[in-house]
mmCIF file of C-alpha atoms in Angstrom:
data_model
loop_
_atom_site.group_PDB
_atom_site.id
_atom_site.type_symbol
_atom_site.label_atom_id
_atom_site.label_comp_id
_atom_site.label_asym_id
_atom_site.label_seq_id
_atom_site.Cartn_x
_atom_site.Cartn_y
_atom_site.Cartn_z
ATOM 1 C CA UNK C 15 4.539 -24.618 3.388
ATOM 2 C CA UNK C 16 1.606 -26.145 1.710
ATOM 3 C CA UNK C 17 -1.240 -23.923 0.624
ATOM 4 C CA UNK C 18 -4.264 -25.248 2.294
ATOM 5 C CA UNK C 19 -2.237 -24.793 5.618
ATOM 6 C CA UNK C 20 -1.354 -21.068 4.673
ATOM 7 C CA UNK C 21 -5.137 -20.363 3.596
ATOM 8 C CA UNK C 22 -6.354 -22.126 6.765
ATOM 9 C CA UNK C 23 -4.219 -19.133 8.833
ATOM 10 C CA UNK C 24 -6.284 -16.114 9.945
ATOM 11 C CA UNK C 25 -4.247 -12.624 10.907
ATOM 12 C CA UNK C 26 -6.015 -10.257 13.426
ATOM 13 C CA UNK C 27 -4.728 -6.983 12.684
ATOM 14 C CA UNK C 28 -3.829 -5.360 16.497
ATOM 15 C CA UNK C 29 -2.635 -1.661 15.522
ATOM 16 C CA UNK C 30 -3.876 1.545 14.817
ATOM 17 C CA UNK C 31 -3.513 3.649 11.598
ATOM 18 C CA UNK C 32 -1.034 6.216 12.076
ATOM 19 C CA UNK C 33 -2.189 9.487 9.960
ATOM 20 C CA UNK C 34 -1.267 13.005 9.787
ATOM 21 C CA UNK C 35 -1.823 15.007 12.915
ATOM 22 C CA UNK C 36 -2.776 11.911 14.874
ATOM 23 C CA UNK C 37 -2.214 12.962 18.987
ATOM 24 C CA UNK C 38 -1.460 9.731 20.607
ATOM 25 C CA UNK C 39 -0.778 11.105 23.943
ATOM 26 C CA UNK C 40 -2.031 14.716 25.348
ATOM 27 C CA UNK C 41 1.113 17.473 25.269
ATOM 28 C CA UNK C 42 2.934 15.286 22.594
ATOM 29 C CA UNK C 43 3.346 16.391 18.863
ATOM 30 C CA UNK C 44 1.456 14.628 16.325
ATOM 31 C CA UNK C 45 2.908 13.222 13.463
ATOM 32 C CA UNK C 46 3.573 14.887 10.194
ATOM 33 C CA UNK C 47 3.682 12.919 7.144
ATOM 34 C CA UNK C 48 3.405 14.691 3.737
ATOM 35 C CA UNK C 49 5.790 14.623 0.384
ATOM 36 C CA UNK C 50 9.563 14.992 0.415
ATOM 37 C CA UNK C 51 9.113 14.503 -3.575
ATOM 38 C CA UNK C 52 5.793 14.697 -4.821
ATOM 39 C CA UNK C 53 4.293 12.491 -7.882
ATOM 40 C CA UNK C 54 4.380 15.706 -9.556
ATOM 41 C CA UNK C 55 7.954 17.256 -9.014
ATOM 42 C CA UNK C 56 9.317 13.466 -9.744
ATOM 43 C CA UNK C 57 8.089 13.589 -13.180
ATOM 44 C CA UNK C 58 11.215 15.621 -14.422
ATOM 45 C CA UNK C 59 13.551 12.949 -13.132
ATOM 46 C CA UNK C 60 11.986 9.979 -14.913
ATOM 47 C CA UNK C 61 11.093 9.432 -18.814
ATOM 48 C CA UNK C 62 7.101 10.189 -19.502
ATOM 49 C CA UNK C 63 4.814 8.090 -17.982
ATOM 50 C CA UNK C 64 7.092 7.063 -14.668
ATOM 51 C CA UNK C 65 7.011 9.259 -11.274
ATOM 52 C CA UNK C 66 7.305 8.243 -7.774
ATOM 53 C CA UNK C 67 6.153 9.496 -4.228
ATOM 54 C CA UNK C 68 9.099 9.461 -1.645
ATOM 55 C CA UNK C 69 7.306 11.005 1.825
ATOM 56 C CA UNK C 70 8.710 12.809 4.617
ATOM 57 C CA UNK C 71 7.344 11.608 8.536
ATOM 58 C CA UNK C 72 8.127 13.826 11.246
ATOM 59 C CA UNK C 73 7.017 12.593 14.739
ATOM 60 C CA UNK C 74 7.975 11.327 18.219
ATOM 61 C CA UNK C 75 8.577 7.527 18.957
ATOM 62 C CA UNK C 76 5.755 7.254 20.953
ATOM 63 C CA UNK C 77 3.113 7.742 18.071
ATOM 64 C CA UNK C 78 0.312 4.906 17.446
ATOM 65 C CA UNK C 79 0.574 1.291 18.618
ATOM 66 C CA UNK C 80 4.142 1.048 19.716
ATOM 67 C CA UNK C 81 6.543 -0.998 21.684
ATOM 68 C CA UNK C 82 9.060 0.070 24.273
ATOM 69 C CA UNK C 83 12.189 -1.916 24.944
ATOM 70 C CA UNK C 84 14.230 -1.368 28.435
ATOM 71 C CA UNK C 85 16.258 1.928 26.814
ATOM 72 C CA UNK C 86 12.490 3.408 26.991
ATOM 73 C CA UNK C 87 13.321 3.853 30.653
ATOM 74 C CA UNK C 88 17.040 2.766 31.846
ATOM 75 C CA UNK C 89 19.784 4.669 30.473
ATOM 76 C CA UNK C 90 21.978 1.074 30.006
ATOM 77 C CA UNK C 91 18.907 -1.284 28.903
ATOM 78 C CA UNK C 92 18.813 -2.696 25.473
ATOM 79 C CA UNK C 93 17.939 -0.615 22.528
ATOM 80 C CA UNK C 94 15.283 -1.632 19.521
ATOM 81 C CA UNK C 95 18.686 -2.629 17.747
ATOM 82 C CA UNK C 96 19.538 -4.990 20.792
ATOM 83 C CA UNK C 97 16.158 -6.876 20.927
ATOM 84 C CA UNK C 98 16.036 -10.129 19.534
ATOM 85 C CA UNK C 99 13.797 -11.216 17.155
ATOM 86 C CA UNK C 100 12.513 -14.231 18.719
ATOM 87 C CA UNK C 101 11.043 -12.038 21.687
ATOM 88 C CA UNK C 102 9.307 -10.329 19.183
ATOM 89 C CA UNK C 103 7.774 -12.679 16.255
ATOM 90 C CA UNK C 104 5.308 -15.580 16.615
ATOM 91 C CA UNK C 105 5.332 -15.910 20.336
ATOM 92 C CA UNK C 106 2.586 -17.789 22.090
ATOM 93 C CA UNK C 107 -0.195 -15.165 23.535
ATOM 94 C CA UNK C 108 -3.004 -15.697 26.111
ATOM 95 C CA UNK C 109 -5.581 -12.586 26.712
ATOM 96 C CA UNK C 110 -6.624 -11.784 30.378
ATOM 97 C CA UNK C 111 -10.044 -9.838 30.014
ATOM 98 C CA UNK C 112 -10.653 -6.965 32.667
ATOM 99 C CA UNK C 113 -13.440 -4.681 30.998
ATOM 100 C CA UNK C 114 -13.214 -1.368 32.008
ATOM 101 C CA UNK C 115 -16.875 -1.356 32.906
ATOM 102 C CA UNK C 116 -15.832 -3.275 35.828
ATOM 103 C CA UNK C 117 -12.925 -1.990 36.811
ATOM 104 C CA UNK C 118 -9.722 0.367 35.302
ATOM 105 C CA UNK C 119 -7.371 -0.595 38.052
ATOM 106 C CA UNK C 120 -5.798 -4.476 37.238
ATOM 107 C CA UNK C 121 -4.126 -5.847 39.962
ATOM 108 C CA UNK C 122 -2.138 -8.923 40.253
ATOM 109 C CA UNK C 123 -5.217 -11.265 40.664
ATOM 110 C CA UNK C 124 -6.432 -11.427 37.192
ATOM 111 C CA UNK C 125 -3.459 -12.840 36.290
ATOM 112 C CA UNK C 126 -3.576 -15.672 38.602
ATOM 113 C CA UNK C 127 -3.873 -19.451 38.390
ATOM 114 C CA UNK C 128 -2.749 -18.954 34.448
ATOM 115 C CA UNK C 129 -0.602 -20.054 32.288
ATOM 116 C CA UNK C 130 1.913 -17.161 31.892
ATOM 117 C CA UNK C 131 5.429 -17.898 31.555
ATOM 118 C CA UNK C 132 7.288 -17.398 27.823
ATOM 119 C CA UNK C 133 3.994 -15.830 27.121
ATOM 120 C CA UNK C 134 2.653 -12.610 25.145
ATOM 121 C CA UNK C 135 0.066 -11.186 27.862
ATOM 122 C CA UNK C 136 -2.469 -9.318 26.203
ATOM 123 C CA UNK C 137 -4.713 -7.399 28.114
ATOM 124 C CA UNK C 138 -8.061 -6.790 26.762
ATOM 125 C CA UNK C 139 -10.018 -3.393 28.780
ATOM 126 C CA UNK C 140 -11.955 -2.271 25.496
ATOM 127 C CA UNK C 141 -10.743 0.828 26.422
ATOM 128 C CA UNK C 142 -10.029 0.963 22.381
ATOM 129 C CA UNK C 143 -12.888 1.914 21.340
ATOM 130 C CA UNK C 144 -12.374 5.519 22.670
ATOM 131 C CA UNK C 145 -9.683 5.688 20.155
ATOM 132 C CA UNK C 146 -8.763 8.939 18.472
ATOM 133 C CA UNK C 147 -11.227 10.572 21.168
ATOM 134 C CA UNK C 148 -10.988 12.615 23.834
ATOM 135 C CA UNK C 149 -11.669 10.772 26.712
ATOM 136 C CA UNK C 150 -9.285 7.826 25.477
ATOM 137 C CA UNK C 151 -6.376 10.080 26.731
ATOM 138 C CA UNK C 152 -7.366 10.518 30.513
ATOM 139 C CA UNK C 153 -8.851 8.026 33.206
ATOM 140 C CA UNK C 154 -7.704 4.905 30.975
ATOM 141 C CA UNK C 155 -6.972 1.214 32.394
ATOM 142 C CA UNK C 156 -3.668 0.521 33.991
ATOM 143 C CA UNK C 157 -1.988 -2.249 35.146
ATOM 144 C CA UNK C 158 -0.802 -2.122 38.938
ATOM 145 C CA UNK C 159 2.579 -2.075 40.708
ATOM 146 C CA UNK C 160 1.881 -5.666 42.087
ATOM 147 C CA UNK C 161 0.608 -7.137 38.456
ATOM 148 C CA UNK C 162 3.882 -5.984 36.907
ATOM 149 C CA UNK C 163 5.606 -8.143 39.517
ATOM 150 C CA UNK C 164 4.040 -10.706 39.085
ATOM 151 C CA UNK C 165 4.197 -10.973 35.464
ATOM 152 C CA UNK C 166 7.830 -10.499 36.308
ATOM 153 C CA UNK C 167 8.041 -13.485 38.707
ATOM 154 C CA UNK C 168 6.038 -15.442 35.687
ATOM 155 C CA UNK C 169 8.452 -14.775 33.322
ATOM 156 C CA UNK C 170 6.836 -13.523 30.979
ATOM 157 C CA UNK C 171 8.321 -12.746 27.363
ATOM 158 C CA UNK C 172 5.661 -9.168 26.318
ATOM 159 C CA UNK C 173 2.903 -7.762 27.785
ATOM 160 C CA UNK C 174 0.159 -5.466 25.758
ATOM 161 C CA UNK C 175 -2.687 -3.481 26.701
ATOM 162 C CA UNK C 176 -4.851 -1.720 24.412
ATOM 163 C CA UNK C 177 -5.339 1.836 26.537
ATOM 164 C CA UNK C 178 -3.332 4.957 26.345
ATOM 165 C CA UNK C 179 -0.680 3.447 28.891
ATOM 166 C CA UNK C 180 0.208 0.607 30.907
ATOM 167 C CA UNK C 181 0.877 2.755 33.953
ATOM 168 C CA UNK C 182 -1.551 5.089 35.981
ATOM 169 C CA UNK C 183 -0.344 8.180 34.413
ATOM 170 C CA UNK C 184 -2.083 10.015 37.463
ATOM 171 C CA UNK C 185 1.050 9.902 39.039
ATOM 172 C CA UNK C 186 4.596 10.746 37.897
ATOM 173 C CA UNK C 187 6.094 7.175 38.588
ATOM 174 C CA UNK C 188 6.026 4.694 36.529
ATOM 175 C CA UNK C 189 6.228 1.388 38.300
ATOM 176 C CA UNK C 190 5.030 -1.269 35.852
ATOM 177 C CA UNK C 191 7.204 0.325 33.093
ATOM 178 C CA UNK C 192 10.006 0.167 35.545
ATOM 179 C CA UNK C 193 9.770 -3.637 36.592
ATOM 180 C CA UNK C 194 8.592 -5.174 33.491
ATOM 181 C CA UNK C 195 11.624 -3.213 31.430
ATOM 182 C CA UNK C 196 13.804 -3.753 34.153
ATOM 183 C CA UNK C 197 13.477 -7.750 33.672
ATOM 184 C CA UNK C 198 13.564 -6.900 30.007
ATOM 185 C CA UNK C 199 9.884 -7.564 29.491
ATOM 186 C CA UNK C 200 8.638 -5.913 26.566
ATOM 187 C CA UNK C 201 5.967 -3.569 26.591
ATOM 188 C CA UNK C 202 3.390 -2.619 23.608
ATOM 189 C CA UNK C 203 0.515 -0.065 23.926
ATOM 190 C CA UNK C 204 -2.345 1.413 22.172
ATOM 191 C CA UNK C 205 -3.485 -2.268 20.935
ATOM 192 C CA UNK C 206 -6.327 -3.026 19.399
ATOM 193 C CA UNK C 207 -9.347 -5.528 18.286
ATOM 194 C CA UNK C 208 -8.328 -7.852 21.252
ATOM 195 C CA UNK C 209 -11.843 -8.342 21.185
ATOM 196 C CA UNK C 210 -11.364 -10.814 18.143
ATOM 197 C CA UNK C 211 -9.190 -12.662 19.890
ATOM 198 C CA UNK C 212 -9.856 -16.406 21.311
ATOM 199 C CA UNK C 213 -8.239 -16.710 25.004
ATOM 200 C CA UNK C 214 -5.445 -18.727 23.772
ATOM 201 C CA UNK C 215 -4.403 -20.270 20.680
ATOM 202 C CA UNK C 216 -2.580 -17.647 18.366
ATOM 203 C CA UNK C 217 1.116 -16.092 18.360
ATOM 204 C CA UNK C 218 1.594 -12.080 18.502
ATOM 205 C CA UNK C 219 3.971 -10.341 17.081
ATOM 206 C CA UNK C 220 5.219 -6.817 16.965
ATOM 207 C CA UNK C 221 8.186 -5.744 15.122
ATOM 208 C CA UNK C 222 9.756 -2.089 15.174
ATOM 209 C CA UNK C 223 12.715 -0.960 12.916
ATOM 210 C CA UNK C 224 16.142 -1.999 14.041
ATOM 211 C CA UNK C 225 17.125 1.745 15.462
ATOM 212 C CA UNK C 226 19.983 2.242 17.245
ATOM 213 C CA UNK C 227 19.724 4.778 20.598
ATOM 214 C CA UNK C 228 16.263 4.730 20.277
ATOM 215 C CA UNK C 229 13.715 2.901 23.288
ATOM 216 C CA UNK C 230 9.971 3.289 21.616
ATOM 217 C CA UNK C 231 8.590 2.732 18.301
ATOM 218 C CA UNK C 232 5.543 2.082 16.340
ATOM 219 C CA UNK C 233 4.856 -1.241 15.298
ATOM 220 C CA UNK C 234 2.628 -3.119 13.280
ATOM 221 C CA UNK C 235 1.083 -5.700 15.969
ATOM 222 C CA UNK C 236 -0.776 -8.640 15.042
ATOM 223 C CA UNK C 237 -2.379 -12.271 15.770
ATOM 224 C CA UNK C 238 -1.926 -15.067 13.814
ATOM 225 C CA UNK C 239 -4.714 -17.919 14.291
ATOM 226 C CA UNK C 240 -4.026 -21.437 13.070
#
C-alpha cells in the first residue's frame, strides 16, 4: 500500500489497560501479572550484557475490554478458536449515542431507521469515564431484551458498549447475552473513547487469542479512520 494512504489512516485506540490488581467486575479476581523470570535471575542463562523478562498473568477471561463469543453462554456455541476472522477484523461500524445522562436503559428505538445490518454497533453511554471507579461497577447502561432482538432481526455482525455489561446485571438473566450469542452475534464490553468516534465511517476490530474451550477474552479493540 502506498505511504501517503497509510499516513492518511488514523487508529482510535477502544480498550482499557489491563494492570495488576485491576477489578473489572465486583466479586471477580483481579489479574496478577508479575515475573515468571525476572531481568535479574535471566542474567545467568545468557552471556554478559543479555537478559530477558518472561512474565507470568494469572486472571479470569473476563478481565478489561473483552469479547465473548456464543461458548460465553451456550454449552455447544462456537469457541474463540471457532470464530472467524472476518467477523472480527476491519468490519464496517456505526455508533448509536444514548448518554447516560438521559437515560441507562436502551431500548430497541435508538436503533431504529439505521443502517445496521453486517455492521459493528457501537454503543456510546460515556459511562467510561467512571472507569477503574467505584460507581462504574453498579447502576451502568444496558441494552434491553427488545434491542438485542432487534439487532438480531438486523443482522448484525458485533455489538459493543463501553459500560460494565451489556445486560442489566440487576437481575440474574441475561437476555441480550442470550439472543445476540444465540444468533452468533458477537459481543465486546468495557469499550472505550467512543467519544472520538465519527457516526460512521471507520472499521472496528477486536481480536482475542485463538483459545480452544474458552468463551471470553480480552482484546485489544480499535477504530481505524480513513
Amino acid at each position: 500500500m502506498d505511504s501517503d494512504l497509510l499516513s492518511q489512516r488514523k487508529y482510535i485506540d477502544l480498550s482499557h489497560t489491563i494492570h495488576d490488581g485491576l477489578i473489572t467486575h465486583k466479586g471477580l479476581p483481579a489479574p496478577l501479572i508479575c515475573d515468571y523470570l525476572s531481568r535479574e535471575k535471566s542474567k545467568k542463562y545468557y552471556a554478559e550484557g543479555t537478559n530477558f523478562q518472561i512474565g507470568k498473568i494469572e486472571m479470569i477471561t473476563n478481565t478489561g475490554t473483552y469479547l465473548d463469543c456464543p461458548f460465553h453462554r451456550y454449552e455447544d456455541g462456537k469457541d474463540l478458536s471457532q470464530i472467524q476472522l472476518q467477523q472480527l477484523v476491519d468490519l464496517d461500524g456505526i455508533v448509536v449515542s444514548v448518554d447516560y445522562k438521559v437515560t441507562k436503559e436502551i431500548h430497541a428505538d435508538y436503533f431504529r431507521n439505521l443502517e445496521l445490518r453486517g455492521r459493528a454497533v457501537l454503543v456510546h453511554t460515556g459511562w467510561d469515564t467512571f472507569w477503574n471507579k467505584e460507581n462504574y461497577l453498579v447502576d451502568h447502561p444496558y441494552l434491553t431484551e427488545d434491542a438485542a432482538q432487534y439487532l438480531a432481526d438486523c443482522g448484525v455482525k458485533l455489538v459493543g458498549i463501553d459500560s460494565m455489561n451489556i445486560d442489566d446485571t440487576r437481575g440474574n438473566t441475561r437476555p441480550v447475552h442470550s439472543a445476540l450469542l444465540g444468533q452468533e452475534i458477537l459481543i465486546v464490553e468495557h469499550l472505550c473513547n467512543l467519544g472520538k468516534l465519527p457516526k460512521e465511517g471507520f472499521t472496528f476490530t477486536a481480536v482475542p487469542p485463538k483459545w480452544l474451550g474458552v468463551g471470553t477474552f480480552p482484546v485489544r479493540a480499535f477504530a481505524k479512520l480513513d
